[in-house]
Amino acid sequence: MTAPGSGPARPVLSVRGLRKVFGDHVALDGVDLDVHEGEVVVVLGPSGSGKSTLVRCVHQLESVDGGAAYLDGELLGYEQHRGHLRPLPEARVARQRRRMGMVFQQFNLFPHWTVLRNITEAAVKVHGQRPEEARRRAVELLERTGLADKHQAHPKQLSGGQQQRVAIARAVATDPRIMLFDEPTSALDPELVDEVLSVVRDLARTGMTMVVVTHEMDFAREVADRCVFMDRGRVVEVGTPQEVFEAPRSPRLQAFLTRFA
Ligand code: ADP
Ligand code: MG
């Protein structure tokens, strides 16, 4: 498998023929995807179509059974060794993972830590930022996410929407090359969805490169540079939001969209 091209047009993230099997179930059946600098790619698709598996494989939370993913042209999870690919040592996988920020449906904040510490801990301990610098950035991020008065709060004192905003700030604080969102608003009460989407939208405006799995169709239309429609482990259709929403070509995408009409 050759690495994608170099130079300014090289994608931040490239996925090539990615395959993932659970038992006899093919969750990813040869997925290709490029995400370029500053691009927002929204992944749509019915439940079970492989969206989470895709981002989890990219983030190396799952092993892959075929194909490859590259971050800035660097193969993720494997290295060439005497003409073969062999898995990278754990420490190097960890280093690659640190270049990506991931936000899940569940916020996974540390309950015993303040909001501020939730954001700064990894930035300092794992990414080697100086404590005062990490703190300054965290304060700035909390202002940007509308949580300026919550530095010393603990997660359980916050709403789900506020916790998810902290989780986003935590990921952004480590200066990732790409942000991966897996249905960041699906666990929230409906009235809390917008405050989280608006943080994701603001992040997109700052030029952050992002992959966002979501069922929020209005958000996808507005924020996506490209939409990817997955079904049964494959990318069935890719296009601008206008192409995907106004002129879906495949019957499966047409059927999917009628559910949100
Ligand atoms: P989506 O996020 O689009 O709803 P997933 O990526 O979670 O879909 O799942 C794709 C398919 O893989 C589904 O059929 C799901 O049941 C299966 N799957 C996902 N994770 C596992 C797992 N850890 N073990 C077994 N099957 C799994
Ligand atoms: Mg999912």
PDB file of N, CA and C and ligand atoms in Angstrom, residues 22-23 25-28 45-54 56 62 182-183 213 215 230, ligand 1:
ATOM      1  N   PHE A  22     -15.971  -8.141  12.481  1.00  0.00           N
ATOM      2  CA  PHE A  22     -16.260  -8.643  13.833  1.00  0.00           C
ATOM      3  C   PHE A  22     -16.859 -10.033  13.670  1.00  0.00           C
ATOM      4  N   GLY A  23     -16.125 -11.069  14.022  1.00  0.00           N
ATOM      5  CA  GLY A  23     -16.627 -12.437  13.802  1.00  0.00           C
ATOM      6  C   GLY A  23     -16.863 -12.637  12.320  1.00  0.00           C
ATOM      7  N   HIS A  25     -19.104 -10.797  10.743  1.00  0.00           N
ATOM      8  CA  HIS A  25     -19.773  -9.580  10.290  1.00  0.00           C
ATOM      9  C   HIS A  25     -18.751  -8.561   9.764  1.00  0.00           C
ATOM     10  N   VAL A  26     -18.942  -8.154   8.528  1.00  0.00           N
ATOM     11  CA  VAL A  26     -18.029  -7.176   7.935  1.00  0.00           C
ATOM     12  C   VAL A  26     -18.536  -5.774   8.273  1.00  0.00           C
ATOM     13  N   ALA A  27     -17.842  -5.112   9.186  1.00  0.00           N
ATOM     14  CA  ALA A  27     -18.283  -3.782   9.617  1.00  0.00           C
ATOM     15  C   ALA A  27     -17.778  -2.699   8.670  1.00  0.00           C
ATOM     16  N   LEU A  28     -16.564  -2.865   8.150  1.00  0.00           N
ATOM     17  CA  LEU A  28     -16.024  -1.942   7.138  1.00  0.00           C
ATOM     18  C   LEU A  28     -15.545  -2.778   5.962  1.00  0.00           C
ATOM     19  N   GLY A  45     -25.288   8.091   7.874  1.00  0.00           N
ATOM     20  CA  GLY A  45     -25.606   6.702   7.546  1.00  0.00           C
ATOM     21  C   GLY A  45     -26.447   6.077   8.630  1.00  0.00           C
ATOM     22  N   PRO A  46     -27.191   5.034   8.273  1.00  0.00           N
ATOM     23  CA  PRO A  46     -28.052   4.384   9.261  1.00  0.00           C
ATOM     24  C   PRO A  46     -27.240   3.725  10.372  1.00  0.00           C
ATOM     25  N   SER A  47     -27.908   3.439  11.449  1.00  0.00           N
ATOM     26  CA  SER A  47     -27.296   2.740  12.572  1.00  0.00           C
ATOM     27  C   SER A  47     -26.740   1.403  12.086  1.00  0.00           C
ATOM     28  N   GLY A  48     -25.525   1.087  12.495  1.00  0.00           N
ATOM     29  CA  GLY A  48     -24.902  -0.177  12.105  1.00  0.00           C
ATOM     30  C   GLY A  48     -24.162  -0.114  10.779  1.00  0.00           C
ATOM     31  N   SER A  49     -24.086   1.066  10.169  1.00  0.00           N
ATOM     32  CA  SER A  49     -23.453   1.150   8.842  1.00  0.00           C
ATOM     33  C   SER A  49     -21.929   1.208   8.922  1.00  0.00           C
ATOM     34  N   GLY A  50     -21.371   1.375  10.135  1.00  0.00           N
ATOM     35  CA  GLY A  50     -19.916   1.337  10.275  1.00  0.00           C
ATOM     36  C   GLY A  50     -19.286   2.680  10.590  1.00  0.00           C
ATOM     37  N   LYS A  51     -20.088   3.691  10.880  1.00  0.00           N
ATOM     38  CA  LYS A  51     -19.560   5.042  11.120  1.00  0.00           C
ATOM     39  C   LYS A  51     -18.623   5.068  12.325  1.00  0.00           C
ATOM     40  N   SER A  52     -19.097   4.517  13.439  1.00  0.00           N
ATOM     41  CA  SER A  52     -18.250   4.508  14.644  1.00  0.00           C
ATOM     42  C   SER A  52     -17.011   3.650  14.422  1.00  0.00           C
ATOM     43  N   THR A  53     -17.179   2.524  13.780  1.00  0.00           N
ATOM     44  CA  THR A  53     -16.037   1.646  13.525  1.00  0.00           C
ATOM     45  C   THR A  53     -14.990   2.378  12.702  1.00  0.00           C
ATOM     46  N   LEU A  54     -15.432   3.164  11.739  1.00  0.00           N
ATOM     47  CA  LEU A  54     -14.486   3.924  10.919  1.00  0.00           C
ATOM     48  C   LEU A  54     -13.658   4.876  11.783  1.00  0.00           C
ATOM     49  N   ARG A  56     -13.265   4.871  14.987  1.00  0.00           N
ATOM     50  CA  ARG A  56     -12.525   4.125  16.015  1.00  0.00           C
ATOM     51  C   ARG A  56     -11.282   3.447  15.429  1.00  0.00           C
ATOM     52  N   GLU A  62      -9.585   0.398  17.592  1.00  0.00           N
ATOM     53  CA  GLU A  62      -9.841  -0.932  17.041  1.00  0.00           C
ATOM     54  C   GLU A  62      -8.683  -1.282  16.111  1.00  0.00           C
ATOM     55  N   ASP A 182     -17.777  11.454  17.201  1.00  0.00           N
ATOM     56  CA  ASP A 182     -18.715  10.359  16.949  1.00  0.00           C
ATOM     57  C   ASP A 182     -20.040  10.652  17.644  1.00  0.00           C
ATOM     58  N   GLU A 183     -20.973  11.168  16.897  1.00  0.00           N
ATOM     59  CA  GLU A 183     -22.310  11.520  17.407  1.00  0.00           C
ATOM     60  C   GLU A 183     -22.230  12.278  18.730  1.00  0.00           C
ATOM     61  N   VAL A 213     -19.303  12.476  12.742  1.00  0.00           N
ATOM     62  CA  VAL A 213     -20.413  11.540  12.553  1.00  0.00           C
ATOM     63  C   VAL A 213     -21.617  12.128  13.275  1.00  0.00           C
ATOM     64  N   HIS A 215     -26.253  12.654  13.187  1.00  0.00           N
ATOM     65  CA  HIS A 215     -27.575  12.562  12.553  1.00  0.00           C
ATOM     66  C   HIS A 215     -28.236  13.934  12.472  1.00  0.00           C
ATOM     67  N   MET A 230     -22.577   6.471   4.410  1.00  0.00           N
ATOM     68  CA  MET A 230     -22.170   5.066   4.553  1.00  0.00           C
ATOM     69  C   MET A 230     -23.383   4.170   4.708  1.00  0.00           C
TER      70      MET A 230
HETATM   71  P1  ADP B   1     -22.705   2.864  13.381  1.00  0.00           P
HETATM   72  O1  ADP B   1     -21.778   3.680  14.203  1.00  0.00           O
HETATM   73  O2  ADP B   1     -22.826   3.320  11.966  1.00  0.00           O
HETATM   74  O3  ADP B   1     -24.069   2.728  14.016  1.00  0.00           O
HETATM   75  P2  ADP B   1     -20.923   0.726  14.091  1.00  0.00           P
HETATM   76  O4  ADP B   1     -19.654   1.116  13.469  1.00  0.00           O
HETATM   77  O5  ADP B   1     -21.091   0.934  15.544  1.00  0.00           O
HETATM   78  O6  ADP B   1     -22.137   1.380  13.284  1.00  0.00           O
HETATM   79  O7  ADP B   1     -21.176  -0.814  13.825  1.00  0.00           O
HETATM   80  C1  ADP B   1     -21.068  -1.407  12.545  1.00  0.00           C
HETATM   81  C2  ADP B   1     -21.390  -2.875  12.666  1.00  0.00           C
HETATM   82  O8  ADP B   1     -20.375  -3.521  13.399  1.00  0.00           O
HETATM   83  C3  ADP B   1     -22.689  -3.132  13.394  1.00  0.00           C
HETATM   84  O9  ADP B   1     -23.335  -4.234  12.807  1.00  0.00           O
HETATM   85  C4  ADP B   1     -22.244  -3.469  14.796  1.00  0.00           C
HETATM   86  O10 ADP B   1     -23.155  -4.310  15.419  1.00  0.00           O
HETATM   87  C5  ADP B   1     -20.927  -4.144  14.548  1.00  0.00           C
HETATM   88  N1  ADP B   1     -20.005  -3.937  15.668  1.00  0.00           N
HETATM   89  C6  ADP B   1     -19.489  -2.759  16.046  1.00  0.00           C
HETATM   90  N2  ADP B   1     -18.651  -2.921  17.106  1.00  0.00           N
HETATM   91  C7  ADP B   1     -18.650  -4.248  17.373  1.00  0.00           C
HETATM   92  C8  ADP B   1     -17.975  -5.065  18.337  1.00  0.00           C
HETATM   93  N3  ADP B   1     -17.125  -4.546  19.233  1.00  0.00           N
HETATM   94  N4  ADP B   1     -18.218  -6.393  18.321  1.00  0.00           N
HETATM   95  C9  ADP B   1     -19.067  -6.940  17.408  1.00  0.00           C
HETATM   96  N5  ADP B   1     -19.719  -6.226  16.469  1.00  0.00           N
HETATM   97  C10 ADP B   1     -19.525  -4.903  16.447  1.00  0.00           C
END
